[in-house]
Every structure is written in structure tokens, then in C-alpha cells.
Amino acid sequence: MTTLNHTQIAQRLEQLTELSVALSSSHDIPLLLERILVTAKAMTNADGGTLYRASTDKKSLEFHIAVNDTLRMYRGGLNEEAIDMPTIPLFNDDGSQNLSAVAAYAANLKKAVNIEDVYQTPLFNFSGMRKFDEAHGYHCQSLLTVPLLDHEEELIGVLQLINALDTGTGAAHAFTDTDKRFIEALASQAAIAVSNQQLIFQLEHLFESLVNLINIGIDEKSPNTGRHCQHVPELTMMLAEAVHKTDSGPLADFKMSGRDRRELWMAGLLHDCGKITTPVHVIEKSTKLETLFDRIHSVDTRFEVVKRDAEIRTLKQKCAAGISTEQAAELDAALQREIAQLDSDRDFIRKANIGGERMSAEDQQRVTDIARYRWTGPDGTERDLLDQEELGNLNIRAGTLNDAERKIINNHISVTIRMLEALPWPKHLKNVPEYAGGHHERMDGKGYPRGLIREQMSVQARVMAIADIFEALTARDRPYKPGKTLTESLDILGKFSLNGHIDPDLFNVFVRGKVYLEYAERFMDASQIDHVDESLIPGYQT
């Protein structure tokens, strides 16, 4: 049995120190586990080793990586070659602990097992190892098995080393007590490091789940807004990746790390979180007269009342003494003309109620003229056909929201910013409020809520502004408009790039990188995906 000298002990301490540094700096759990096995193997001059990970339910051990120098074997781990080895159950069929397999024994009893010769010990069932030896012409002699336990003594995995080799002769010998102590120390550090990374991952997953919880709440209030909150992050990342790949032009220096991507993704998920405070009847307002219900039906009823009043008036006039047949016919003809005009006006009001991209001044004047028609209400009082509030709504120039409702909708971004700035963001997520809160700003400073100009905004915030607009243009589930085709959407977006609304450099990447098509193929209806002639897109520079 080899005895370590001071130099060898110093080397092992150095290896242990280097591993500790690596464990504290790495965030990749598979890489950590491989580094642990390689270091343990080098430290003890073992010929081979296996690292098992505890299953999620802690009922079995799963092979993660297996290496053997003599057999030139390297399976699992970063190599991603499948390990054709069965899992090791930690419990028997009757629920008792499995103590026959040495790895399960070490895991269940939470203590290391050092075996000098596996073929000479009756303590464990090594039938599987013997089959392996026969199949590969190998001979396993010594075995050191150490459990990986975190700070709460929870099982992380099991580290197993095979055949400690003499540095001079290459002959296999037993692992020493010193080997065992060093590997136990290594396993302890490794388990805590892996546990820390798992906890970080779980916390990040929990945080993202809480973010999705907000979006679920928004989706329950407004399904189309919920889908918007899902699609905008996707499109944001598509465009950001296209910019990341750009190697020329004004955006060539923009690059993202993995953390940068996660930060931007989180901002995309939260970009409309303030809408959780927006009233449903405003978010879902599909017509100009809609509040909790569409009041066009009340207006329809008034038209019917006016028509019936006209009929009653005509009948009374026809019943008057001395009316001639010719006069009666003239009254009937006048009534039909009046009813036809009322039907035309009602159809016009119904159309005006739907809303659109632009209402002409002539149409607004006609609404105003119709509003002055008189009708008698249930209380017997004569009044205008449309009150001032209804008139104001029906004369909305674009969309379905009046000024007060527009302020309510626009306030969602101020609420978003307040909500996000109230959170104690860690360093790697500190820009989430700025990215999420800037998607309604414009390059010319005419956006809201802060009136920022291009130079005051990050590339990420400018990217999200384009994603937000394009998603809204193409969405088919909005109650107040149909989804536009690719050509129509890019035409509008191109004009926005020329009038200071969006970043023209990012728009060029959006078109040149075919980001619009990548998004369309994933999220748009086939009927909207028309052929795009990029040479006709306003503002696009090849």
C-alpha cells in the first residue's frame, strides 16, 4: 500500500483548492459533476470512476458519468453518450433500504465504503460488476464509494472510484484511509456547490413561475393580452439574437451573454405586468360604445322608438278629418323616406361604433347631426338621440378608446415601471425595469411615459418596442381589429422607422434577418403570411 509523502499531500491539497475555486465560479451543474469526478480520480490515481445523481424523487441513483482509462471509456456527462446501465434502486420492493448494492448502501447510510477487493468481500452484491468485467475483459479490484451530501444531509449523488493504481508499477491496490479522507472532503465541497447551484436554479424557476402567475392573472382578465405577454418576449428574443449576430453596421458591437439573455427574457415577460390593474372593460373594449356591455343596442332601441313615433304621427295625420287620398299617399311616401333615412343612419352609427384606423371629419359631422335627432324617453321627456358621452365615443378618430380610456390604458406602463422598480433586483437582473418600461417610448421623444429619445434608451428597450408593435399589428385575437398580413404590418412598421417612432437600424435587422418571417411561421395564421417584397418596404435599406 502506497504511503503519501509531504509533496504528494501538498499536491492533493492544491487539487482540492483548485476544485474549490472551480466549484465556486461555475454555474453549469453537468460541468461541475464532471470536474468533481475527474479531480477525484486524479487525486487518488484511480483507473476509473462513476458518478451517480440522486433521482428527483430520491428513490434511485441514476448514472451520470462513467470513465475508465484502461477501457478508454467515457460515457455520459458532457460527452452526452447514453449510459446503458440501469438505475440503482435505493429501496427494495417491500420499502426497506437497499443495502446490497454498495452505492445504495453508501447513499442510504450516508457513509463512505472502502473495499480492498470486491471479489473477496461477501458484504455486497457485485454480480453486475462481475458481468461488466466479463463483458469488457476487465478486473475491478479496489472500490471507494462516497455519498455526496449537502448542508442538510440531503443526498445529491454518489461518487465511486475503481482500482487505485500504483504510480510506479501500475498495479491495482486498495484505496488508503488518506484517499478516503481526501475524497470525503472533496465530496462534501462538491455536494454543497452542486446544492447551491440547484437552489439558485430552483429560485430562478420559482421567480419565473411567479412572473407567469402575474401573466395568468392578466390572461384571465383578458385572454388576448395574456397571449400578447407570451408572444412579445419570444419576438424580442428573436430580434435580439439577430442583432447579436450582426457583424457590421451601427449595431455590430451589440453582444449578449447567457445572463443578458435571461435578463431580457424576464423583462419581456413582465413588460405589461401593469395591465393587471387595468379595468377589463377598457382592455377588452371592442367597440366605441362598449362599457360593461355594448350600448349600440340601446341606440338601436332609440331608432326603433323614433321610427314608431314617425309611424304614429303619420297615422294620426291620416286620421284627421278632411284628409284626401292623395294627401294620405303623400304622408305614406314621406314616412317611407323618413324610415329609410333612419335605417341608413342606424347602419352608419353601427359601422361608426366598430372603430377603425381613421375616421373622416365628414363621418364625424354626420354622427353629430344624427345625435341631434329627438326622441321621447320612457319618462316622457324629449331629448337628443345621443348624449354627449355617446357622441364623444362615436366620434373617436382611431380605435375604440376615448381620451379618458386611453389615459387608463397608457397608465399601465407607469404602473409596470412602479411595480418593477419596487423590487430588489439582483445585479444580473437590474436592467429589467428599464427594458420593460421603455417599450412605449419613441426615438423622437414623443413616446410615453418618460418621453425618452433614442440615445437615452438601451438597445434592448428599443428591440422590445418593435416587438410590442409588430405583435399588436399581427395579432388576430384583438376584439377591436383584425390581424394584419406581413406586408401590411411591415409597411406600417417601415413608416414608423421613418417618422421617429422606432429605431431604423433595428428595423433593418428585423427585415434583413427575416425575423418577421421566423415569428410568422411560429405564431401567425397562414392566411396572414403573404409574400413580402422587401424592396417595397418603406425605410428598409438592404
Coordinates of C-alpha atoms in Angstrom, one line a residue, residues 31-507:
L31 CA -19.7 20.5 -15.9
L32 CA -19.3 20.7 -12.1
L33 CA -20.1 17.0 -11.8
E34 CA -17.6 16.0 -14.4
R35 CA -14.9 18.2 -12.8
I36 CA -15.6 16.5 -9.5
L37 CA -15.1 13.0 -10.9
V38 CA -12.0 13.9 -12.9
T39 CA -10.4 15.6 -9.8
A40 CA -11.3 12.7 -7.5
K41 CA -9.9 10.2 -10.0
A42 CA -6.6 12.2 -10.5
M43 CA -6.2 12.8 -6.7
T44 CA -6.3 9.0 -5.9
N45 CA -4.7 7.9 -9.2
A46 CA -7.8 5.7 -9.8
D47 CA -8.2 3.9 -13.1
G48 CA -11.9 4.6 -13.4
G49 CA -14.9 6.2 -11.7
T50 CA -18.6 6.7 -11.8
L51 CA -20.8 9.5 -10.6
Y52 CA -24.4 8.8 -9.8
R53 CA -27.1 11.5 -9.3
A54 CA -30.0 11.0 -6.9
S55 CA -33.3 10.9 -8.8
T56 CA -35.8 13.7 -8.3
D57 CA -37.9 11.5 -6.0
K58 CA -34.8 10.3 -4.1
K59 CA -35.8 6.7 -4.7
S60 CA -32.9 5.7 -7.0
L61 CA -29.4 6.5 -8.2
E62 CA -29.0 7.4 -11.9
F63 CA -25.7 7.1 -13.8
H64 CA -24.5 10.5 -14.8
I65 CA -20.9 9.8 -16.0
A66 CA -18.6 6.8 -16.2
V67 CA -14.9 6.9 -17.2
N68 CA -12.2 4.2 -17.3
D69 CA -8.7 4.8 -18.6
T70 CA -7.8 1.2 -19.3
L71 CA -11.0 0.6 -21.3
R72 CA -10.8 4.1 -22.8
M73 CA -14.4 4.6 -21.8
Y74 CA -16.1 7.9 -21.3
R75 CA -19.9 7.8 -21.2
G76 CA -22.4 10.4 -20.2
G77 CA -21.5 13.8 -18.7
L78 CA -20.6 16.4 -21.3
N79 CA -20.0 13.7 -23.8
E80 CA -23.7 13.0 -23.9
E81 CA -23.2 9.4 -24.9
A82 CA -26.0 7.4 -23.4
I83 CA -25.0 5.2 -20.5
D84 CA -26.6 1.8 -21.0
M85 CA -26.7 1.0 -17.3
P86 CA -29.8 0.5 -15.2
T87 CA -30.6 2.8 -12.3
I88 CA -29.8 1.6 -8.8
P89 CA -32.9 1.5 -6.5
L90 CA -32.4 2.9 -3.1
F91 CA -35.3 0.8 -1.7
N92 CA -36.4 -2.8 -2.0
D93 CA -39.9 -3.8 -3.2
D94 CA -41.0 -4.1 0.5
G95 CA -40.0 -0.5 1.2
S96 CA -36.8 -1.4 3.1
Q97 CA -33.5 0.2 2.3
N98 CA -31.4 -1.4 -0.4
L99 CA -28.2 -2.3 1.3
S100 CA -27.0 -5.0 -1.1
A101 CA -25.6 -2.6 -3.7
V102 CA -22.6 -0.7 -2.4
A103 CA -23.7 2.6 -4.0
A104 CA -27.2 2.3 -2.4
Y105 CA -25.6 1.3 0.9
A106 CA -23.4 4.4 0.9
A107 CA -26.3 6.6 -0.1
N108 CA -28.8 5.2 2.5
L109 CA -26.4 5.0 5.4
K110 CA -24.7 8.3 4.4
K111 CA -21.2 7.0 4.9
A112 CA -18.2 6.0 2.7
V113 CA -17.3 2.4 1.9
N114 CA -13.7 1.4 1.1
I115 CA -13.3 -2.1 -0.3
E116 CA -9.9 -3.6 -0.8
D117 CA -11.0 -6.4 -3.1
V118 CA -14.6 -6.6 -4.4
Y119 CA -14.2 -10.3 -5.3
Q120 CA -13.3 -11.2 -1.8
T121 CA -16.0 -9.5 0.2
P122 CA -19.4 -11.1 0.9
L123 CA -20.9 -7.8 2.1
F124 CA -22.4 -6.6 -1.2
N125 CA -23.9 -8.0 -4.4
F126 CA -21.3 -7.4 -7.1
S127 CA -23.0 -9.5 -9.7
G128 CA -23.5 -6.6 -12.0
M129 CA -19.8 -5.5 -11.7
R130 CA -18.7 -9.1 -12.4
K131 CA -20.8 -9.2 -15.6
F132 CA -19.2 -5.9 -16.6
D133 CA -15.7 -7.3 -16.1
E134 CA -16.5 -10.4 -18.1
A135 CA -18.0 -8.4 -20.9
H136 CA -15.1 -6.0 -21.2
G137 CA -12.2 -8.2 -20.1
Y138 CA -11.6 -6.0 -17.1
H139 CA -10.9 -6.7 -13.4
C140 CA -12.3 -4.5 -10.7
Q141 CA -10.4 -4.9 -7.5
S142 CA -10.5 -1.9 -5.2
L143 CA -13.5 0.3 -4.8
L144 CA -14.1 3.6 -2.9
T145 CA -17.7 4.8 -2.7
V146 CA -18.5 8.1 -1.1
P147 CA -22.0 9.8 -0.8
L148 CA -22.4 13.4 -1.8
L149 CA -24.5 15.1 0.9
D150 CA -25.5 18.8 1.0
H151 CA -25.5 21.0 4.1
E152 CA -28.8 19.5 5.2
E153 CA -27.5 15.9 4.8
E154 CA -29.8 15.5 1.7
L155 CA -28.5 13.1 -0.9
I156 CA -27.1 14.7 -4.0
G157 CA -25.4 11.7 -5.5
V158 CA -22.7 9.1 -5.1
L159 CA -19.1 9.1 -6.2
Q160 CA -17.4 5.8 -6.9
L161 CA -13.7 5.2 -7.7
I162 CA -12.3 2.0 -9.1
N163 CA -8.8 0.5 -8.8
A164 CA -6.3 2.8 -7.2
L165 CA -3.1 2.3 -9.3
D166 CA 0.5 2.3 -8.1
T167 CA 2.3 5.2 -9.8
G168 CA 5.4 3.1 -10.4
T169 CA 4.1 -0.3 -11.4
G170 CA 0.5 0.4 -12.5
A171 CA -0.8 -2.4 -10.3
A172 CA -4.1 -2.0 -8.6
H173 CA -4.2 -1.7 -4.9
A174 CA -6.6 -0.7 -2.1
F175 CA -7.5 3.0 -1.6
T176 CA -5.9 4.3 1.6
D177 CA -7.5 5.9 4.6
T178 CA -5.9 9.1 3.4
D179 CA -7.5 8.7 0.0
K180 CA -10.8 8.2 1.7
R181 CA -10.5 11.3 3.8
F182 CA -9.5 13.5 0.9
I183 CA -12.4 12.2 -1.3
E184 CA -14.8 12.7 1.6
A185 CA -13.6 16.3 1.9
L186 CA -13.9 16.7 -1.9
A187 CA -17.4 15.2 -1.9
S188 CA -18.5 17.5 0.9
Q189 CA -17.4 20.6 -1.0
A190 CA -18.8 19.3 -4.3
A191 CA -22.2 18.4 -2.8
I192 CA -22.6 21.8 -1.3
A193 CA -21.5 23.5 -4.5
V194 CA -24.0 21.4 -6.6
S195 CA -26.7 22.0 -4.0
N196 CA -26.1 25.8 -4.2
Q197 CA -26.5 25.7 -8.0
Q198 CA -29.6 23.6 -7.7
L199 CA -31.0 26.1 -5.1
I200 CA -30.2 29.0 -7.4
F201 CA -31.9 27.2 -10.3
Q202 CA -34.9 26.5 -8.2
L203 CA -35.2 30.1 -7.0
E204 CA -34.9 31.4 -10.6
H205 CA -37.5 28.9 -11.7
L206 CA -39.7 29.9 -8.8
F207 CA -39.3 33.6 -9.7
E208 CA -40.1 33.0 -13.3
S209 CA -43.2 31.0 -12.2
L210 CA -44.3 33.9 -10.1
V211 CA -43.9 36.1 -13.2
N212 CA -46.0 33.7 -15.1
L213 CA -48.5 33.8 -12.3
I214 CA -49.0 37.5 -13.0
N215 CA -49.5 36.8 -16.7
I216 CA -52.0 34.1 -15.8
G217 CA -53.9 36.7 -13.9
I218 CA -53.8 39.1 -16.9
D219 CA -54.8 36.2 -19.2
E220 CA -57.9 35.5 -17.0
K221 CA -58.9 39.2 -17.3
S222 CA -58.0 39.5 -21.0
P223 CA -57.0 36.4 -23.0
N224 CA -55.7 38.4 -25.9
T225 CA -53.5 40.5 -23.5
G226 CA -52.3 37.2 -21.9
R227 CA -51.2 35.9 -25.3
H228 CA -49.5 39.3 -26.0
C229 CA -47.5 38.8 -22.8
Q230 CA -46.4 35.4 -24.1
H231 CA -45.6 36.4 -27.7
V232 CA -43.7 39.7 -27.1
P233 CA -40.8 38.0 -25.2
E234 CA -40.5 35.5 -27.9
L235 CA -40.3 38.1 -30.7
T236 CA -38.0 40.3 -28.5
M237 CA -35.5 37.4 -28.2
M238 CA -35.7 36.6 -31.9
L239 CA -34.8 40.2 -32.8
A240 CA -32.1 40.5 -30.1
E241 CA -30.5 37.3 -31.4
A242 CA -30.5 38.7 -34.9
V243 CA -28.8 41.9 -33.6
H244 CA -26.3 39.7 -31.6
K245 CA -25.3 38.0 -34.9
T246 CA -24.9 41.3 -36.8
D247 CA -21.2 41.8 -37.6
S248 CA -21.4 45.1 -39.4
G249 CA -23.1 48.5 -39.2
P250 CA -24.0 50.6 -36.2
L251 CA -25.2 47.5 -34.1
A252 CA -22.1 45.3 -34.7
D253 CA -20.9 45.9 -31.1
F254 CA -24.1 44.6 -29.5
K255 CA -23.5 41.2 -27.9
M256 CA -25.3 39.2 -25.3
S257 CA -24.2 36.7 -22.7
G258 CA -26.4 34.0 -21.2
R259 CA -27.2 36.3 -18.3
D260 CA -28.0 39.1 -20.7
R261 CA -30.5 36.9 -22.5
R262 CA -32.1 35.8 -19.3
E263 CA -32.5 39.4 -18.2
L264 CA -34.1 40.4 -21.5
W265 CA -36.4 37.4 -21.4
M266 CA -37.5 38.3 -17.9
A267 CA -38.2 41.9 -19.0
G268 CA -40.2 40.6 -21.9
L269 CA -42.4 38.5 -19.6
L270 CA -43.0 41.5 -17.4
H271 CA -43.3 44.3 -19.9
D272 CA -47.1 44.6 -19.5
C273 CA -47.4 43.4 -15.8
G274 CA -49.1 46.8 -15.0
K275 CA -52.1 45.7 -17.0
I276 CA -53.2 43.6 -14.1
T277 CA -54.6 46.9 -12.7
T278 CA -56.3 47.9 -15.9
P279 CA -60.2 47.5 -15.9
V280 CA -61.4 44.7 -18.0
H281 CA -63.9 46.8 -19.9
V282 CA -61.1 49.1 -21.1
I283 CA -58.7 46.3 -22.1
E284 CA -61.4 44.4 -23.9
K285 CA -63.3 47.4 -25.3
S286 CA -64.1 46.1 -28.8
T287 CA -66.5 48.9 -29.9
K288 CA -66.7 52.6 -29.2
L289 CA -69.9 52.4 -27.1
E290 CA -68.9 49.3 -25.1
T291 CA -68.5 49.6 -21.4
L292 CA -69.7 46.6 -19.4
F293 CA -71.9 45.9 -22.5
D294 CA -72.2 47.3 -26.0
R295 CA -74.6 50.3 -25.8
I296 CA -75.2 50.2 -29.5
H297 CA -78.2 48.1 -28.7
S298 CA -79.7 50.9 -26.6
V299 CA -79.1 53.3 -29.6
D300 CA -80.9 50.7 -31.8
T301 CA -83.8 50.8 -29.5
R302 CA -84.0 54.6 -29.7
F303 CA -84.0 54.4 -33.5
E304 CA -87.0 52.0 -33.3
V305 CA -88.7 54.4 -31.0
V306 CA -88.2 57.3 -33.4
K307 CA -89.4 55.2 -36.3
R308 CA -92.6 54.2 -34.4
D309 CA -93.2 57.8 -33.3
A310 CA -93.0 58.7 -37.0
E311 CA -95.5 56.0 -37.9
I312 CA -97.8 57.1 -35.1
R313 CA -97.6 60.7 -36.2
T314 CA -98.4 59.8 -39.8
L315 CA -101.3 57.6 -38.7
K316 CA -102.7 60.5 -36.6
Q317 CA -102.3 62.9 -39.6
K318 CA -104.1 60.4 -41.9
C319 CA -107.0 60.1 -39.4
A320 CA -107.6 63.8 -39.3
A321 CA -110.9 65.0 -40.8
G322 CA -110.9 66.0 -44.4
I323 CA -107.7 64.2 -45.4
S324 CA -107.7 63.3 -49.1
T325 CA -106.5 60.0 -50.6
E326 CA -103.8 62.0 -52.4
Q327 CA -102.6 63.6 -49.1
A328 CA -102.6 60.2 -47.4
A329 CA -100.4 58.8 -50.1
E330 CA -98.0 61.7 -49.7
L331 CA -97.9 61.1 -46.0
D332 CA -97.1 57.4 -46.6
A333 CA -94.4 58.3 -49.1
A334 CA -92.8 60.8 -46.6
L335 CA -92.9 58.2 -43.9
Q336 CA -91.1 55.7 -46.0
R337 CA -88.4 58.3 -46.9
E338 CA -88.0 59.1 -43.2
I339 CA -87.8 55.5 -42.2
A340 CA -85.3 54.8 -44.9
Q341 CA -83.2 57.6 -43.7
L342 CA -83.4 56.4 -40.2
D343 CA -82.4 52.9 -41.2
S344 CA -79.4 54.4 -43.2
D345 CA -78.4 56.5 -40.2
R346 CA -78.7 53.5 -37.9
D347 CA -76.5 51.4 -40.1
F348 CA -74.0 54.2 -40.3
I349 CA -73.9 54.5 -36.5
R350 CA -73.4 50.7 -36.2
K351 CA -70.4 51.0 -38.6
A352 CA -69.0 54.0 -36.8
N353 CA -69.3 52.1 -33.5
I354 CA -66.9 49.4 -34.7
G355 CA -63.9 51.8 -34.9
G356 CA -61.0 51.7 -37.3
E357 CA -57.7 53.2 -38.1
R358 CA -59.1 56.6 -39.2
M359 CA -62.5 58.4 -39.1
S360 CA -63.0 61.2 -41.5
A361 CA -64.2 64.7 -40.5
E362 CA -67.3 64.2 -42.7
D363 CA -68.2 61.0 -40.9
Q364 CA -67.7 62.7 -37.5
Q365 CA -70.1 65.5 -38.6
R366 CA -72.7 63.1 -39.7
V367 CA -72.6 61.4 -36.3
T368 CA -73.0 64.9 -34.7
D369 CA -76.0 65.6 -37.0
I370 CA -77.6 62.2 -36.1
A371 CA -77.0 62.9 -32.4
R372 CA -79.4 65.9 -32.6
Y373 CA -82.4 63.8 -33.6
R374 CA -85.0 64.0 -31.0
W375 CA -86.8 61.1 -29.3
T376 CA -89.0 60.7 -26.3
G377 CA -87.7 58.5 -23.4
P378 CA -89.6 56.2 -21.1
D379 CA -90.1 59.2 -18.7
G380 CA -91.9 61.2 -21.4
T381 CA -89.0 63.6 -21.7
E382 CA -87.8 64.6 -25.2
R383 CA -84.1 64.5 -25.6
D384 CA -81.3 64.2 -28.2
L385 CA -80.9 60.7 -29.7
L386 CA -77.2 60.6 -28.5
D387 CA -76.0 62.1 -25.3
Q388 CA -72.6 63.9 -25.2
E389 CA -70.7 60.9 -23.8
E390 CA -72.1 58.7 -26.6
L391 CA -71.4 61.3 -29.2
G392 CA -67.8 61.7 -28.0
N393 CA -67.2 58.0 -28.1
L394 CA -68.7 57.5 -31.6
N395 CA -66.5 60.3 -32.9
I396 CA -63.3 58.7 -31.7
R397 CA -61.0 59.1 -34.7
A398 CA -59.0 55.9 -34.4
G399 CA -59.6 52.7 -32.5
T400 CA -62.3 52.4 -29.8
L401 CA -60.9 54.2 -26.8
N402 CA -61.8 57.8 -25.8
D403 CA -59.3 60.1 -24.2
A404 CA -60.0 59.1 -20.6
E405 CA -59.8 55.4 -21.5
R406 CA -56.6 56.0 -23.5
K407 CA -55.1 57.5 -20.3
I408 CA -56.2 54.5 -18.4
I409 CA -54.5 52.1 -20.9
N410 CA -51.4 54.2 -21.2
N411 CA -51.1 54.3 -17.4
H412 CA -50.4 50.5 -17.4
I413 CA -46.8 51.3 -18.4
S414 CA -46.4 53.7 -15.5
V415 CA -47.8 51.0 -13.2
T416 CA -45.4 48.5 -14.7
I417 CA -42.4 50.7 -14.0
R418 CA -43.5 51.4 -10.4
M419 CA -44.1 47.7 -9.8
L420 CA -40.7 46.7 -11.3
E421 CA -38.7 49.5 -9.6
A422 CA -40.2 48.4 -6.3
L423 CA -38.4 45.0 -6.5
P424 CA -34.9 44.5 -5.1
W425 CA -33.4 43.2 -8.3
P426 CA -30.1 41.2 -8.2
K427 CA -27.2 42.6 -10.2
H428 CA -27.8 40.3 -13.2
L429 CA -31.4 41.5 -13.5
K430 CA -31.1 45.1 -12.5
N431 CA -32.0 46.4 -16.1
V432 CA -35.4 44.6 -16.2
P433 CA -37.3 47.8 -15.2
E434 CA -35.6 49.9 -17.9
Y435 CA -36.0 47.2 -20.7
A436 CA -39.7 46.5 -19.8
G437 CA -40.6 50.2 -19.1
G438 CA -39.3 51.6 -22.4
H439 CA -41.4 49.8 -25.0
H440 CA -43.8 52.7 -25.5
E441 CA -41.1 55.3 -25.9
R442 CA -40.3 56.7 -29.3
M443 CA -36.9 57.6 -30.9
D444 CA -38.0 61.2 -31.3
G445 CA -39.1 61.7 -27.7
K446 CA -42.8 61.7 -28.3
G447 CA -43.5 58.4 -26.6
Y448 CA -44.6 57.8 -23.0
P449 CA -44.4 57.8 -20.1
R450 CA -41.0 59.5 -19.8
G451 CA -40.6 61.0 -23.3
L452 CA -37.2 59.4 -23.8
I453 CA -35.2 59.8 -27.0
R454 CA -33.2 57.1 -28.8
E455 CA -29.9 58.0 -27.1
Q456 CA -31.5 57.6 -23.7
M457 CA -32.7 54.1 -24.4
S458 CA -30.8 50.8 -24.4
V459 CA -30.8 48.6 -27.5
Q460 CA -32.8 46.1 -25.5
A461 CA -35.6 48.6 -24.8
R462 CA -35.7 49.6 -28.4
V463 CA -35.9 46.0 -29.5
M464 CA -38.9 45.4 -27.3
A465 CA -40.6 48.5 -28.7
I466 CA -40.5 46.9 -32.2
A467 CA -41.6 43.5 -30.8
D468 CA -44.6 45.1 -29.0
I469 CA -45.8 47.0 -32.1
F470 CA -45.4 44.1 -34.5
E471 CA -47.1 41.6 -32.3
A472 CA -50.0 44.1 -31.9
L473 CA -50.3 44.6 -35.6
T474 CA -50.4 41.0 -36.5
A475 CA -52.5 39.7 -33.6
R476 CA -55.8 38.2 -34.7
D477 CA -57.4 38.0 -31.3
R478 CA -57.9 41.7 -30.6
P479 CA -61.6 42.5 -30.1
Y480 CA -61.3 45.9 -31.9
K481 CA -59.4 44.9 -35.1
P482 CA -58.4 42.0 -37.4
G483 CA -54.8 40.8 -37.6
K484 CA -52.8 42.4 -40.5
T485 CA -50.8 40.5 -43.1
L486 CA -47.0 40.5 -43.1
T487 CA -46.9 43.1 -45.9
E488 CA -49.4 45.4 -44.2
S489 CA -47.6 45.1 -40.9
L490 CA -44.1 45.7 -42.4
D491 CA -45.4 48.7 -44.3
I492 CA -46.7 50.3 -41.1
L493 CA -43.5 49.4 -39.2
G494 CA -41.4 50.8 -42.0
K495 CA -43.2 54.1 -41.9
F496 CA -42.7 54.2 -38.1
S497 CA -39.0 53.8 -38.8
L498 CA -39.1 56.9 -40.9
N499 CA -41.2 59.1 -38.6
G500 CA -39.1 58.7 -35.5
H501 CA -41.3 56.1 -33.8
I502 CA -39.0 53.1 -33.9
D503 CA -35.2 52.6 -34.3
P504 CA -34.4 52.4 -38.1
D505 CA -31.2 50.4 -37.6
L506 CA -33.1 47.7 -35.6
F507 CA -35.9 47.7 -38.2

